[in-house]
Amino acid sequence: MFKRDVQNIKSLILRNLRAQGLEMPLMQKRLMDAWPIIAGEVVSRYTDGVIIRNQTLYVHLTNPALRADLSMQRSDYVRKLNEYVGCQVIADIRFH
């Protein structure tokens, strides 16, 4: 008899994504998709675009007053978004 090396499918997929360099882009996409969920319906209504560059999430808002309010809560949003994704994807958020 031979012994099989049984592995979890999740670990195999993650190892394959990591080997191909696709793990971080996938996490970034998940984080950008999570913005409306974490920010809420009111904030997402005024959100015009979301991108990630150099571990910074750039959120374009159409309301200047909302931009000022959210700037004071940046660290909370960074923490919540990273927790939602399950790893450290961003280090900062910039509202413009």
C-alpha atoms as an extended CHARMM CRD file, in Angstrom:
* protein
*
        96  EXT
         1         1  MET       CA              0.0000000000        0.0000000000        0.0000000000  PROA      1               0.0000000000
         2         2  PHE       CA              1.0570000000        3.5360000000       -0.5970000000  PROA      2               0.0000000000
         3         3  LYS       CA              0.3900000000        6.6100000000        1.4710000000  PROA      3               0.0000000000
         4         4  ARG       CA             -1.3870000000        9.4910000000       -0.2350000000  PROA      4               0.0000000000
         5         5  ASP       CA             -0.4040000000       13.0630000000        0.3510000000  PROA      5               0.0000000000
         6         6  VAL       CA             -3.8740000000       14.5390000000        0.8640000000  PROA      6               0.0000000000
         7         7  GLN       CA             -4.0180000000       18.3370000000        0.9470000000  PROA      7               0.0000000000
         8         8  ASN       CA             -6.7440000000       20.8690000000        1.4130000000  PROA      8               0.0000000000
         9         9  ILE       CA             -7.9890000000       22.4000000000       -1.8700000000  PROA      9               0.0000000000
        10        10  LYS       CA             -7.9030000000       25.9110000000       -0.3640000000  PROA      10              0.0000000000
        11        11  SER       CA             -4.2060000000       25.6270000000        0.4610000000  PROA      11              0.0000000000
        12        12  LEU       CA             -3.4650000000       24.2720000000       -3.0140000000  PROA      12              0.0000000000
        13        13  ILE       CA             -5.2650000000       27.1610000000       -4.7070000000  PROA      13              0.0000000000
        14        14  LEU       CA             -3.6020000000       29.7720000000       -2.4900000000  PROA      14              0.0000000000
        15        15  ARG       CA             -0.1670000000       28.2350000000       -3.0780000000  PROA      15              0.0000000000
        16        16  ASN       CA             -0.7890000000       28.2670000000       -6.8420000000  PROA      16              0.0000000000
        17        17  LEU       CA             -1.9750000000       31.9010000000       -6.7930000000  PROA      17              0.0000000000
        18        18  ARG       CA              1.0450000000       32.8990000000       -4.7040000000  PROA      18              0.0000000000
        19        19  ALA       CA              3.4340000000       31.0860000000       -7.0610000000  PROA      19              0.0000000000
        20        20  GLN       CA              1.9650000000       32.9030000000      -10.0630000000  PROA      20              0.0000000000
        21        21  GLY       CA              2.0200000000       36.2840000000       -8.3110000000  PROA      21              0.0000000000
        22        22  LEU       CA             -1.7590000000       36.6190000000       -8.3630000000  PROA      22              0.0000000000
        23        23  GLU       CA             -2.5530000000       36.5330000000       -4.6570000000  PROA      23              0.0000000000
        24        24  MET       CA             -2.0770000000       40.2540000000       -3.9390000000  PROA      24              0.0000000000
        25        25  PRO       CA             -3.9970000000       41.5050000000       -7.0210000000  PROA      25              0.0000000000
        26        26  LEU       CA             -6.8660000000       39.2370000000       -6.0040000000  PROA      26              0.0000000000
        27        27  MET       CA             -6.8240000000       40.6260000000       -2.4530000000  PROA      27              0.0000000000
        28        28  GLN       CA             -6.7100000000       44.1900000000       -3.8110000000  PROA      28              0.0000000000
        29        29  LYS       CA             -9.7600000000       43.5060000000       -5.9880000000  PROA      29              0.0000000000
        30        30  ARG       CA            -11.6230000000       42.0400000000       -3.0250000000  PROA      30              0.0000000000
        31        31  LEU       CA            -10.7570000000       45.1030000000       -0.9320000000  PROA      31              0.0000000000
        32        32  MET       CA            -11.9420000000       47.5460000000       -3.6140000000  PROA      32              0.0000000000
        33        33  ASP       CA            -15.1780000000       45.5770000000       -3.9480000000  PROA      33              0.0000000000
        34        34  ALA       CA            -15.6070000000       45.7430000000       -0.1600000000  PROA      34              0.0000000000
        35        35  TRP       CA            -15.5450000000       49.5620000000       -0.0420000000  PROA      35              0.0000000000
        36        36  PRO       CA            -19.3430000000       49.9880000000       -0.5550000000  PROA      36              0.0000000000
        37        37  ILE       CA            -20.0280000000       47.2940000000        2.0450000000  PROA      37              0.0000000000
        38        38  ILE       CA            -17.7280000000       48.7650000000        4.7060000000  PROA      38              0.0000000000
        39        39  ALA       CA            -18.4380000000       52.4410000000        3.9470000000  PROA      39              0.0000000000
        40        40  GLY       CA            -22.1970000000       52.0100000000        3.7660000000  PROA      40              0.0000000000
        41        41  GLU       CA            -24.8980000000       53.0330000000        1.3410000000  PROA      41              0.0000000000
        42        42  VAL       CA            -24.7270000000       56.7890000000        1.9410000000  PROA      42              0.0000000000
        43        43  VAL       CA            -20.9670000000       57.0390000000        1.4570000000  PROA      43              0.0000000000
        44        44  SER       CA            -20.9560000000       54.7230000000       -1.5480000000  PROA      44              0.0000000000
        45        45  ARG       CA            -23.5870000000       56.9450000000       -3.1950000000  PROA      45              0.0000000000
        46        46  TYR       CA            -21.0120000000       59.7780000000       -3.2110000000  PROA      46              0.0000000000
        47        47  THR       CA            -18.0880000000       57.5540000000       -4.2260000000  PROA      47              0.0000000000
        48        48  ASP       CA            -17.0160000000       58.1160000000       -7.8230000000  PROA      48              0.0000000000
        49        49  GLY       CA            -14.0470000000       55.7290000000       -7.9900000000  PROA      49              0.0000000000
        50        50  VAL       CA            -11.7130000000       53.5360000000       -5.9300000000  PROA      50              0.0000000000
        51        51  ILE       CA             -8.1580000000       52.4850000000       -6.8340000000  PROA      51              0.0000000000
        52        52  ILE       CA             -5.1190000000       51.1030000000       -4.9930000000  PROA      52              0.0000000000
        53        53  ARG       CA             -1.5640000000       52.3170000000       -5.5690000000  PROA      53              0.0000000000
        54        54  ASN       CA              1.4280000000       51.5300000000       -3.3710000000  PROA      54              0.0000000000
        55        55  GLN       CA             -0.6720000000       50.1540000000       -0.4900000000  PROA      55              0.0000000000
        56        56  THR       CA             -2.8320000000       53.2870000000       -0.4620000000  PROA      56              0.0000000000
        57        57  LEU       CA             -6.5320000000       53.2280000000       -1.2770000000  PROA      57              0.0000000000
        58        58  TYR       CA             -7.5780000000       56.3330000000       -3.2050000000  PROA      58              0.0000000000
        59        59  VAL       CA            -11.3000000000       57.0940000000       -2.9480000000  PROA      59              0.0000000000
        60        60  HSD       CA            -12.7590000000       59.8240000000       -5.1490000000  PROA      60              0.0000000000
        61        61  LEU       CA            -15.7180000000       61.4660000000       -3.4220000000  PROA      61              0.0000000000
        62        62  THR       CA            -18.1080000000       63.9710000000       -4.9800000000  PROA      62              0.0000000000
        63        63  ASN       CA            -19.0350000000       65.6330000000       -1.6610000000  PROA      63              0.0000000000
        64        64  PRO       CA            -16.3440000000       67.8330000000       -0.0060000000  PROA      64              0.0000000000
        65        65  ALA       CA            -18.0220000000       67.7650000000        3.4250000000  PROA      65              0.0000000000
        66        66  LEU       CA            -18.1110000000       63.9710000000        3.3900000000  PROA      66              0.0000000000
        67        67  ARG       CA            -14.4630000000       63.9400000000        2.3230000000  PROA      67              0.0000000000
        68        68  ALA       CA            -13.5230000000       65.9540000000        5.4190000000  PROA      68              0.0000000000
        69        69  ASP       CA            -15.5550000000       63.7030000000        7.7320000000  PROA      69              0.0000000000
        70        70  LEU       CA            -14.0960000000       60.4870000000        6.3330000000  PROA      70              0.0000000000
        71        71  SER       CA            -10.5370000000       61.8180000000        6.5300000000  PROA      71              0.0000000000
        72        72  MET       CA            -10.8540000000       61.8550000000       10.3030000000  PROA      72              0.0000000000
        73        73  GLN       CA            -11.8590000000       58.1620000000       10.2930000000  PROA      73              0.0000000000
        74        74  ARG       CA             -9.1070000000       56.9140000000        7.9570000000  PROA      74              0.0000000000
        75        75  SER       CA             -7.4760000000       54.5320000000       10.4110000000  PROA      75              0.0000000000
        76        76  ASP       CA            -10.8170000000       52.8870000000       11.2390000000  PROA      76              0.0000000000
        77        77  TYR       CA            -11.5530000000       52.2840000000        7.5530000000  PROA      77              0.0000000000
        78        78  VAL       CA             -8.0550000000       50.8750000000        6.9440000000  PROA      78              0.0000000000
        79        79  ARG       CA             -8.5060000000       48.4380000000        9.8200000000  PROA      79              0.0000000000
        80        80  LYS       CA            -12.0310000000       47.3800000000        8.7830000000  PROA      80              0.0000000000
        81        81  LEU       CA            -11.1150000000       46.8730000000        5.1220000000  PROA      81              0.0000000000
        82        82  ASN       CA             -8.0070000000       44.8270000000        5.9320000000  PROA      82              0.0000000000
        83        83  GLU       CA            -10.0100000000       42.7030000000        8.3810000000  PROA      83              0.0000000000
        84        84  TYR       CA            -12.6880000000       42.1130000000        5.7380000000  PROA      84              0.0000000000
        85        85  VAL       CA            -10.0870000000       40.8260000000        3.2630000000  PROA      85              0.0000000000
        86        86  GLY       CA             -8.1700000000       38.8850000000        5.8890000000  PROA      86              0.0000000000
        87        87  CYS       CA             -4.6920000000       40.3370000000        5.3510000000  PROA      87              0.0000000000
        88        88  GLN       CA             -2.8390000000       43.6540000000        5.2530000000  PROA      88              0.0000000000
        89        89  VAL       CA             -3.5070000000       44.9980000000        1.7520000000  PROA      89              0.0000000000
        90        90  ILE       CA             -3.5350000000       48.7470000000        2.4050000000  PROA      90              0.0000000000
        91        91  ALA       CA             -1.7310000000       50.9540000000        4.8770000000  PROA      91              0.0000000000
        92        92  ASP       CA             -3.5410000000       54.2360000000        4.2110000000  PROA      92              0.0000000000
        93        93  ILE       CA             -6.6050000000       55.7970000000        2.5950000000  PROA      93              0.0000000000
        94        94  ARG       CA             -6.6640000000       59.0890000000        0.7410000000  PROA      94              0.0000000000
        95        95  PHE       CA             -9.9240000000       60.8430000000       -0.0580000000  PROA      95              0.0000000000
        96        96  HSD       CA             -9.9650000000       63.2480000000       -2.9890000000  PROA      96              0.0000000000
